[in-house]
Coordinates of C-alpha atoms in Angstrom, one line a residue:
X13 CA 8.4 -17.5 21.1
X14 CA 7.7 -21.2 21.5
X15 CA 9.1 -24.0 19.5
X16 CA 6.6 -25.6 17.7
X17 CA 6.7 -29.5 18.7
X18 CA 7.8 -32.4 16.7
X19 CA 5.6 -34.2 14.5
X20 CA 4.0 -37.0 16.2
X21 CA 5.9 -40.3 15.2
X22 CA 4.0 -42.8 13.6
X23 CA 3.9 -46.5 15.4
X24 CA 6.1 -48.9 15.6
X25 CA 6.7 -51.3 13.2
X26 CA 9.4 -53.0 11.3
X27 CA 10.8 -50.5 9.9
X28 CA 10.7 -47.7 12.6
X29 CA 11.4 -50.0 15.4
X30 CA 14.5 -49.2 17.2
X31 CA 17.4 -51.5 17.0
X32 CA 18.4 -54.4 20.0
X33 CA 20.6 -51.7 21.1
X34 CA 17.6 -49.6 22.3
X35 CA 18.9 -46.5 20.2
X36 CA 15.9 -44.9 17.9
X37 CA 15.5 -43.5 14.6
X38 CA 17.8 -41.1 13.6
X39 CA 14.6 -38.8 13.2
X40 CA 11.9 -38.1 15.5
X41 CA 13.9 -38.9 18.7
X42 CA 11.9 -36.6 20.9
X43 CA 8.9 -38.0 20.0
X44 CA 10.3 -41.5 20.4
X45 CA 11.5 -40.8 24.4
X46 CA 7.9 -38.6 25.2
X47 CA 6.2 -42.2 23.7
X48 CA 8.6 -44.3 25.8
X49 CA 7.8 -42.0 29.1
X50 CA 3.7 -42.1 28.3
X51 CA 3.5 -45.8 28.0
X52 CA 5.8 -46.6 31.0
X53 CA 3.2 -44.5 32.5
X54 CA 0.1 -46.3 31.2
X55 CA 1.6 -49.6 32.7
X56 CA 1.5 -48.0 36.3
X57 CA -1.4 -46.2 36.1
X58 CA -2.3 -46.7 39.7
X59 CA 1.4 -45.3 40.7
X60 CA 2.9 -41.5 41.4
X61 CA 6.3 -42.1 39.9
X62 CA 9.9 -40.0 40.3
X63 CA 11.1 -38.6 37.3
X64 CA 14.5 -40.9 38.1
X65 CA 12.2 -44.2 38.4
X66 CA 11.2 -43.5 35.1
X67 CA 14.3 -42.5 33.9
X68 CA 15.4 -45.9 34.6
X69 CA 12.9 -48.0 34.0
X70 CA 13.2 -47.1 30.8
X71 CA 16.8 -46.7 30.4
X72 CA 16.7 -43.0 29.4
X73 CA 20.4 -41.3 29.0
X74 CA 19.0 -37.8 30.7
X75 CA 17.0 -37.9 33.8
X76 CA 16.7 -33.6 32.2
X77 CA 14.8 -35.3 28.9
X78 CA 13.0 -37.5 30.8
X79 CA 11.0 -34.6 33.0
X80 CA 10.8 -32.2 29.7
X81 CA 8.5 -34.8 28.4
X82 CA 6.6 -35.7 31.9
X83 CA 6.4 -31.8 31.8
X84 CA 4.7 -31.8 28.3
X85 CA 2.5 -34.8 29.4
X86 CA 1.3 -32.8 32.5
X87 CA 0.9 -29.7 30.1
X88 CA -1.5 -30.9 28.0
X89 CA -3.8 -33.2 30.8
X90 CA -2.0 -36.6 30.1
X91 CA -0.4 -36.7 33.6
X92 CA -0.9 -34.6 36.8
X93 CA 2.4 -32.9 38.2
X94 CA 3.1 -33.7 41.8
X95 CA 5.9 -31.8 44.0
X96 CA 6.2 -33.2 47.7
X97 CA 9.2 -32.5 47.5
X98 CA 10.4 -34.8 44.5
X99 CA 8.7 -34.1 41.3
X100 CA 6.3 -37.6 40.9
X101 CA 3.9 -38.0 37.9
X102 CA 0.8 -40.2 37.5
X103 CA -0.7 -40.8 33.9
X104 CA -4.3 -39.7 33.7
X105 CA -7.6 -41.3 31.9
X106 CA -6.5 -38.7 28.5
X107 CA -3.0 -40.1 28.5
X108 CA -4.1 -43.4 28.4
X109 CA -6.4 -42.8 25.9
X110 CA -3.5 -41.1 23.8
X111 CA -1.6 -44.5 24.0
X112 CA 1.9 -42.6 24.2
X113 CA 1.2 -39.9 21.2
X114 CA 2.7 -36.5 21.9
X115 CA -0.1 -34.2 21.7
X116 CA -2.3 -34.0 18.8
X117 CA -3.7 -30.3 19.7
X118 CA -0.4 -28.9 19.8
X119 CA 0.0 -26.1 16.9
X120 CA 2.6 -27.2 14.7
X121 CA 4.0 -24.3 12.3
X122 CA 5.1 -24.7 8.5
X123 CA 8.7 -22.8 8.8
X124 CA 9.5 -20.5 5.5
X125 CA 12.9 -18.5 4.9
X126 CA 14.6 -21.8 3.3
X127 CA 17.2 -24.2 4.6
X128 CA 17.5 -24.0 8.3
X129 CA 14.1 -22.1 9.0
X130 CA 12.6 -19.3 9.9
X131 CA 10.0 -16.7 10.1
X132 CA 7.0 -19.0 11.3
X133 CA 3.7 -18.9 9.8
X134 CA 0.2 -19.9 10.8
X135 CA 0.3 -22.6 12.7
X136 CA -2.2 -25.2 11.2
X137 CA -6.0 -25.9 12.6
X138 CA -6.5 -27.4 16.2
X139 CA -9.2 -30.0 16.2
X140 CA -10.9 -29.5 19.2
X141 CA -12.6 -32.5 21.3
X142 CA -15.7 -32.2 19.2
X143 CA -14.5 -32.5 16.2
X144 CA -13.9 -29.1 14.8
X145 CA -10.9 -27.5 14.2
X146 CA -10.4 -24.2 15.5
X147 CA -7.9 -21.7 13.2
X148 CA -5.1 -20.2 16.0
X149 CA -4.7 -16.4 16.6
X150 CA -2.2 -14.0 16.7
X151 CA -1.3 -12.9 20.7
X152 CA 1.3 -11.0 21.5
X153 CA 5.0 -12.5 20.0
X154 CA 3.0 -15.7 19.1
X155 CA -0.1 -18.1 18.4
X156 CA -3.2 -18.0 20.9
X157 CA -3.4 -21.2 21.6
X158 CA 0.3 -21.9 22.5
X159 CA 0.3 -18.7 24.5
X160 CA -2.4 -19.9 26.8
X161 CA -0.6 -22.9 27.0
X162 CA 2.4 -20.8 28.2
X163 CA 0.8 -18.8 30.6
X164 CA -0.8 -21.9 32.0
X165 CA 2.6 -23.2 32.9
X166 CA 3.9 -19.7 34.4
X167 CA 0.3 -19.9 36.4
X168 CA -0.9 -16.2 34.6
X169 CA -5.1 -16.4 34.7
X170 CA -6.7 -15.3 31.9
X171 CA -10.0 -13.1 31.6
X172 CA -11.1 -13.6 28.2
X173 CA -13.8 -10.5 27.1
X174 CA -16.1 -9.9 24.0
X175 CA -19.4 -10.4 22.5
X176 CA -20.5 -14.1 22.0
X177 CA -19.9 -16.8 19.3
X178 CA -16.3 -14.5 18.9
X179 CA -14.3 -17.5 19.6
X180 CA -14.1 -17.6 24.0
X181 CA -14.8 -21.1 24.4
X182 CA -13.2 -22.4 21.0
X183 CA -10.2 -21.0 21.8
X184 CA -9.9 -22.4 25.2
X185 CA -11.1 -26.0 24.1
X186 CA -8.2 -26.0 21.6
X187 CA -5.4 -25.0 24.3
X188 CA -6.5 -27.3 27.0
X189 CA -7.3 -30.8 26.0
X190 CA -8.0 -31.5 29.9
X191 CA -10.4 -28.7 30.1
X192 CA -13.4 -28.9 32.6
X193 CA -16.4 -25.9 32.3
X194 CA -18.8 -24.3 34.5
X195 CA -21.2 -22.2 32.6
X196 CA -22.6 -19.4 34.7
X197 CA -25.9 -18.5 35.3
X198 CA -27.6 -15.8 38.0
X199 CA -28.6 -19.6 39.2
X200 CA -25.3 -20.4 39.7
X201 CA -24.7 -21.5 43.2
X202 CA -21.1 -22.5 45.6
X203 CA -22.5 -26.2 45.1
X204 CA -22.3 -25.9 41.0
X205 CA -18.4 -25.2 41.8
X206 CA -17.7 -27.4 45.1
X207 CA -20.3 -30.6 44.4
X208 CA -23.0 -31.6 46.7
X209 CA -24.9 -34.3 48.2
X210 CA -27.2 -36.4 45.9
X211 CA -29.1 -39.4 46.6
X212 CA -28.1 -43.0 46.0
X213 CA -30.0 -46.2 44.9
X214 CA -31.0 -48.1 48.3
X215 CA -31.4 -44.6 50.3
X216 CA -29.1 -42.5 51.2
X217 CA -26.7 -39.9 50.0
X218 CA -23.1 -39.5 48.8
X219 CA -21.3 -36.4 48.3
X220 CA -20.1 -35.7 45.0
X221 CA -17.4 -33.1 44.2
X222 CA -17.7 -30.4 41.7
X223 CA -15.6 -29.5 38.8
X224 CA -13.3 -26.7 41.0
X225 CA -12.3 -29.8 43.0
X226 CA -11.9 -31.9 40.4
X227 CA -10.1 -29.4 38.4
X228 CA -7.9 -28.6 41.5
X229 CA -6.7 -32.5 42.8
X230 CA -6.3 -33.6 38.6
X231 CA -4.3 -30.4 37.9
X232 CA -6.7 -29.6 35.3
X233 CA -7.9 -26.4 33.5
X234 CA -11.1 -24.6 34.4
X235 CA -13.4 -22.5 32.7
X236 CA -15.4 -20.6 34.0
X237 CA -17.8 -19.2 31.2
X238 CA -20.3 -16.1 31.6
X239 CA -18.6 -15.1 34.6
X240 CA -19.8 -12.2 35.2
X241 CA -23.4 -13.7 34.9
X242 CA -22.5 -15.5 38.4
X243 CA -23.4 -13.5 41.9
X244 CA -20.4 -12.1 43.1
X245 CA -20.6 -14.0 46.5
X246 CA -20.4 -17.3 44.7
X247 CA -17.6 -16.3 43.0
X248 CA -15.5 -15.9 45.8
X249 CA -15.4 -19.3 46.1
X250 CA -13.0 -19.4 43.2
X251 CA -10.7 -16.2 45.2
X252 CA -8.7 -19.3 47.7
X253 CA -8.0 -21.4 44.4
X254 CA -6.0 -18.7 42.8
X255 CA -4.0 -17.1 45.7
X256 CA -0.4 -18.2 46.5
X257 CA -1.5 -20.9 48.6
X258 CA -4.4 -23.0 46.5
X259 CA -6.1 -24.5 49.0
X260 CA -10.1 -24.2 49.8
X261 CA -12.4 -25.9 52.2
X262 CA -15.6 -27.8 51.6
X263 CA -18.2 -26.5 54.4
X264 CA -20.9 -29.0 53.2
X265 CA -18.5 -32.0 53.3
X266 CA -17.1 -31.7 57.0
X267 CA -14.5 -28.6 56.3
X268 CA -12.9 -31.0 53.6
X269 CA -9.2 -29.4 52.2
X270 CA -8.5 -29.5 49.3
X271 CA -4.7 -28.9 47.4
X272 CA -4.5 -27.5 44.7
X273 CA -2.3 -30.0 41.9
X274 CA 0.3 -28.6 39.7
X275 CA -1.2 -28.1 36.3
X276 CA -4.8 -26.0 37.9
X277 CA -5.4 -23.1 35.7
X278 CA -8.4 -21.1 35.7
X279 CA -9.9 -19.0 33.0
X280 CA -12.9 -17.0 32.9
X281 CA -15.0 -15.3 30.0
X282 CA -17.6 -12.9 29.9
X283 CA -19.5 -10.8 27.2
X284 CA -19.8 -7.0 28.8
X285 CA -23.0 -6.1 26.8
X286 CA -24.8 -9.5 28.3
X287 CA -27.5 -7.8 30.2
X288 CA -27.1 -8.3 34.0
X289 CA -23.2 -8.7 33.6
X290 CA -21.2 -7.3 36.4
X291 CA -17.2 -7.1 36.3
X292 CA -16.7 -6.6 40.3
X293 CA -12.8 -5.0 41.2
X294 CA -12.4 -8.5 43.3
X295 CA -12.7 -10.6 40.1
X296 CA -10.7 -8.4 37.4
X297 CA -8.0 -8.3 39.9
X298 CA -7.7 -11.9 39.9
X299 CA -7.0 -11.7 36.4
X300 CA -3.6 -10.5 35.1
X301 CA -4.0 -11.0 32.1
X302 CA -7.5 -9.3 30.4
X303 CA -7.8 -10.8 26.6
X304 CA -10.3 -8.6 24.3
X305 CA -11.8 -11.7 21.8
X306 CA -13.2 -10.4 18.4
X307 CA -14.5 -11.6 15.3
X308 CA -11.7 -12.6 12.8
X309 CA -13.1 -11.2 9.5
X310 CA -10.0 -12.7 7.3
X311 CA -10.6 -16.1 8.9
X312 CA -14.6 -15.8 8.0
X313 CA -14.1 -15.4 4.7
X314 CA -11.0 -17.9 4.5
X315 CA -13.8 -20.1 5.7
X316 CA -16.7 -19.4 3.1
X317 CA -18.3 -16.3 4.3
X318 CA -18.8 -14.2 1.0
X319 CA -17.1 -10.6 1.2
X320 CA -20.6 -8.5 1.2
X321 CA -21.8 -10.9 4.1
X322 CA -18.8 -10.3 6.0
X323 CA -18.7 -6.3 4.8
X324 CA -22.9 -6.3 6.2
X325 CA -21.1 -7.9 9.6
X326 CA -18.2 -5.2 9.7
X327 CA -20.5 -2.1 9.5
X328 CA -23.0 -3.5 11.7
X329 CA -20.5 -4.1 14.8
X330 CA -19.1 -0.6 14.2
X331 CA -22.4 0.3 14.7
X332 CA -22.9 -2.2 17.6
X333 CA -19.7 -0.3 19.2
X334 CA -20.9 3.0 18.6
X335 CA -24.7 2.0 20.3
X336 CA -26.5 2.5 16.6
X337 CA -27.6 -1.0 16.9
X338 CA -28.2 -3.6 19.6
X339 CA -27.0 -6.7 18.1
X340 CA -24.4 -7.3 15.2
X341 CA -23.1 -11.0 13.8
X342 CA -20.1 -12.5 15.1
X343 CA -17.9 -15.5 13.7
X344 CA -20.8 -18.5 15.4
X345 CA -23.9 -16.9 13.5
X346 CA -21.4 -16.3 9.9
X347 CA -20.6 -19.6 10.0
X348 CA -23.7 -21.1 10.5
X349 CA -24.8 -18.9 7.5
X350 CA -22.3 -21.0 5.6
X351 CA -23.6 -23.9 6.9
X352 CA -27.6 -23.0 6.0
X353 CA -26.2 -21.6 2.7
X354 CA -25.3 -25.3 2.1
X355 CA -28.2 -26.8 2.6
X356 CA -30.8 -24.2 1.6
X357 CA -28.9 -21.9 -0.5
X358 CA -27.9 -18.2 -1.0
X359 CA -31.4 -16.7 -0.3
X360 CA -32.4 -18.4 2.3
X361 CA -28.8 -18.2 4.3
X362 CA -29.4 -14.8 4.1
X363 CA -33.0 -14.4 5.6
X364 CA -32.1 -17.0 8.0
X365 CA -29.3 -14.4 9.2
X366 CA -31.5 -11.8 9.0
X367 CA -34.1 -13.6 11.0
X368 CA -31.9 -14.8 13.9
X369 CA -31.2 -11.4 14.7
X370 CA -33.2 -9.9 18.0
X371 CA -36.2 -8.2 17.4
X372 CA -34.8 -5.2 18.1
X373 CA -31.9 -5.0 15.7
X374 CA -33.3 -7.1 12.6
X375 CA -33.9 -4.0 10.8
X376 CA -30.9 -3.0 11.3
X377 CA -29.2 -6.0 10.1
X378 CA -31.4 -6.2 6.9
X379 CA -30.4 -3.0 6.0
X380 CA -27.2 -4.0 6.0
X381 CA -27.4 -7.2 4.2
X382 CA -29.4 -5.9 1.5
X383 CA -26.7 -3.0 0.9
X384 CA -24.0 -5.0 0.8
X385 CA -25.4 -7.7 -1.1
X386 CA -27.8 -5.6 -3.5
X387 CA -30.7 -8.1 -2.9
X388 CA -33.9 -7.0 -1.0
X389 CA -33.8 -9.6 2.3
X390 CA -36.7 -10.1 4.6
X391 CA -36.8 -13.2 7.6
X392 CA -36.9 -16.6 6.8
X393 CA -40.4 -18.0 6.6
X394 CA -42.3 -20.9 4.5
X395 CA -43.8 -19.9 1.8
X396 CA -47.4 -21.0 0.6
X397 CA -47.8 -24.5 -1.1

C-alpha cells in the first residue's frame, strides 16, 4: 500500500528557518528537501537539470533523496522526467505556480491503532482544480486516487466504465493535477488529438499542436472522455502513443515525430448504455486495467442526500441494470438535488429530480420518489401568480 506523504511544511520564517548550518527542522525534513529541490528548479526554469547538479547545488547529503523528490515532482505535473541516458528534470508552469509545496492533491490518511500507527483510514477530500473536493475510493489494497497515481508511474492505462455523473472525470481530475482532456464526440476527428493549422493575424497559418502532443512532450496525463463515442479510425491515432515505443507522426505537419516524455499516461472513460457507444477489441486491449465506476450511496448521503432520496436512486438503478427503466440517478444529479434543495427547498428538489429525468423514464423515477418519500411528486414547473 502507499505511504501517505508528509504534511506540507508551512513557509519559512523565523522560527522554522533552518539554522547557518543548513540542517532543517527536526520535523518535516522531507518536505523541507522536496521544497529545496522545487525552488532550485523554479530558478532554472529554462534548464533540464541532472539529478547530481541539483544535488549539489543545493548541497543535498543523498543524490537517492534528491531524485525521490524530483520523482514526486514529475508525478504530480510539477516537472517532466527526462532519460537520455542521465535522468534530467525541468520544472513546469504548475511547479512554479506551487512555489516549492509538495503536493496539495496528495491524499493524506489519519492513522488509528495508537502510538506508532496503523490501520489507515479514509484518506481526507482532494480539492480538485475547480474547487471541489472529491471524496477518495476504495481500489484494490488502497485509495483510488493514489492507485492511479501508482499505475501512472508503473505506465498501467486505465479504462474507466459506468453510467455518467458516477464520478469518471472527478476521480481522474483529483489524481492528476497535470491532467489535459479530450472529450469525444462522433465529430471527433485525428486533428482534435494531433492539432492543426489555424489562421494568424496578418494572413497566414501556423500549426498548432493538439493535447496528445502536448500531453506526450510535457509528460502529462490524458483523458480521453466518451471514448467509445469517437470513430474507431480516429482512435487509432492514440494506438502508437501507448505501445513500447511512444512515438507518433504528424502527417499534416511534414511527418513531424514526436517522443513520448516520461510521465504520459493515458486514461479513457466511457458509459456502455450511451447510445452509439462502441467498445472495439483494438481499444479494450489497450487497456490493462478495466475500472467499473459506480455511484457511492454512503458518500451521497454523507454529503446531504436524505436516505429515501438515496433508497428512490438504489431501486431505480437496479431497475436500470435489470432494463425496467431507461435512466436512474447517479451521484452528479443527487447532488445537485442537494444543491436545489438549498435554494428552493424539499419539494421542489424533489420535482426538479423528477423533472430532469428523460421523458422516457420520469414515470419511473416519480414512482420511485414518491414511495420512498411518501409525498406525491410531479415535474418542476411555475405555478400561477
Amino acid at each position: 500500500m502507499t505511504t501517505p506523504h508528509p504534511p506540507v511544511p508551512p513557509a519559512a520564517s523565523p522560527r522554522t528557518d533552518p539554522d547557518p548550518a543548513g540542517t532543517p527542522p527536526a520535523s518535516g525534513r522531507s518536505g523541507y528537501l522536496y521544497r529545496k529541490v522545487a525552488l532550485h528548479l523554479a530558478d532554472h526554469p529554462d534548464q533540464i537539470l541532472k539529478v547530481g547538479e541539483i544535488t549539489r547545488a543545493i548541497g543535498a547529503p543523498s543524490s537517492g533523496a534528491v531524485f525521490e523528490a524530483l520523482r514526486k515532482m514529475a508525478a504530480a505535473g510539477h516537472a517532466t522526467h527526462h532519460r537520455d541516458p542521465h535522468h534530467r528534470f525541468q520544472i513546469t508552469q504548475d511547479g512554479i505556480d506551487a512555489a516549492g509545496t509538495l503536493p496539495a492533491t496528495t491524499p493524506r490518511t489519519r492513522a488509528s491503532g495508537g502510538a506508532g500507527g496503523g490501520r489507515r483510514s479514509r484518506p481526507v477530500p482532494v480539492r480538485r482544480r475547480n474547487g471541489t473536493l472529491y471524496h477518495p475510493r476504495r481500489l484494490g489494497q488502497g485509495w483510488d486516487v493514489e492507485e492511479l497515481r501508482r499505475l501512472r508511474t508503473q505506465r498501467v492505462p486505465v479504462l474507466l466504465y459506468g453510467p455518467p455523473g458516477t464520478g469518471k472525470t472527478a476521480m481522474v481530475e483529483a489524481a492528476f493535477p497535470d491532467l489535459l482532456t479530450i472529450a469525444g464526440t462522433g465529430d471527433t476527428v485525428v486533428d482534435d488529438f494531433l492539432g492543426s493549422y489555424t489562421p494568424i493575424p496578418g494572413g497566414g497559418y501556423e500549426f498548432v499542436h493538439g493535447p496528445l502532443v502536448t500531453a506526450m512532450r510535457d509528460g502529462r496525463v490524458l483523458l480521453v472522455d466518451d471514448a467509445t463515442l469517437i470513430p474507431p479510425r480516429v482512435l487509432a491515432v492514440l494506438y502508437p502513443a501507448m505501445d513500447g515505443r511512444g512515438v507518433i507522426t504528424i502527417p499534416a505537419h511534414g511527418n513531424e515525430t514526436v517522443q513520448a516524455a516520461d510521465g504520459f499516461y493515458i486514461v479513457a472513460g466511457h458509459n456502455p448504455g450511451v447510445h452509439g457507444a462502441v467498445l472495439t477489441e483494438a481499444l479494450a486491449s489497450r487497456f490493462t486495467v478495466h475500472l467499473h465506476v459506480t455511484t457511492d450511496w454512503d458518500l451521497a448521503r454523507q454529503l446531504g442526500v436524505p436516505k429515501p432520496v438515496v433508497a428512490a436512486a438504489i431501486d431505480l438503478n437496479a431497475d436500470l441494470t435489470a432494463g425496467k427503466t431507461v435512466w436512474a440517478p447517479q451521484l452528479r444529479e443527487l447532488l445537485g438535488f442537494v444543491t436545489v434543495r438549498g435554494q428552493l427547498g424539499m419539494a421542489a428538489a424533489l420535482a426538479n429530480l423528477a423533472g430532469i429525468a428523460p421523458d422516457d423514464a420520469r414515470d419511473d423515477v416519480t414512482a420511485a420518489l414518491s414511495r420512498h418519500t411518501g409525498t406525491p411528486i410531479t415535474a418542476l414547473a411555475l405555478g400561477k401568480r
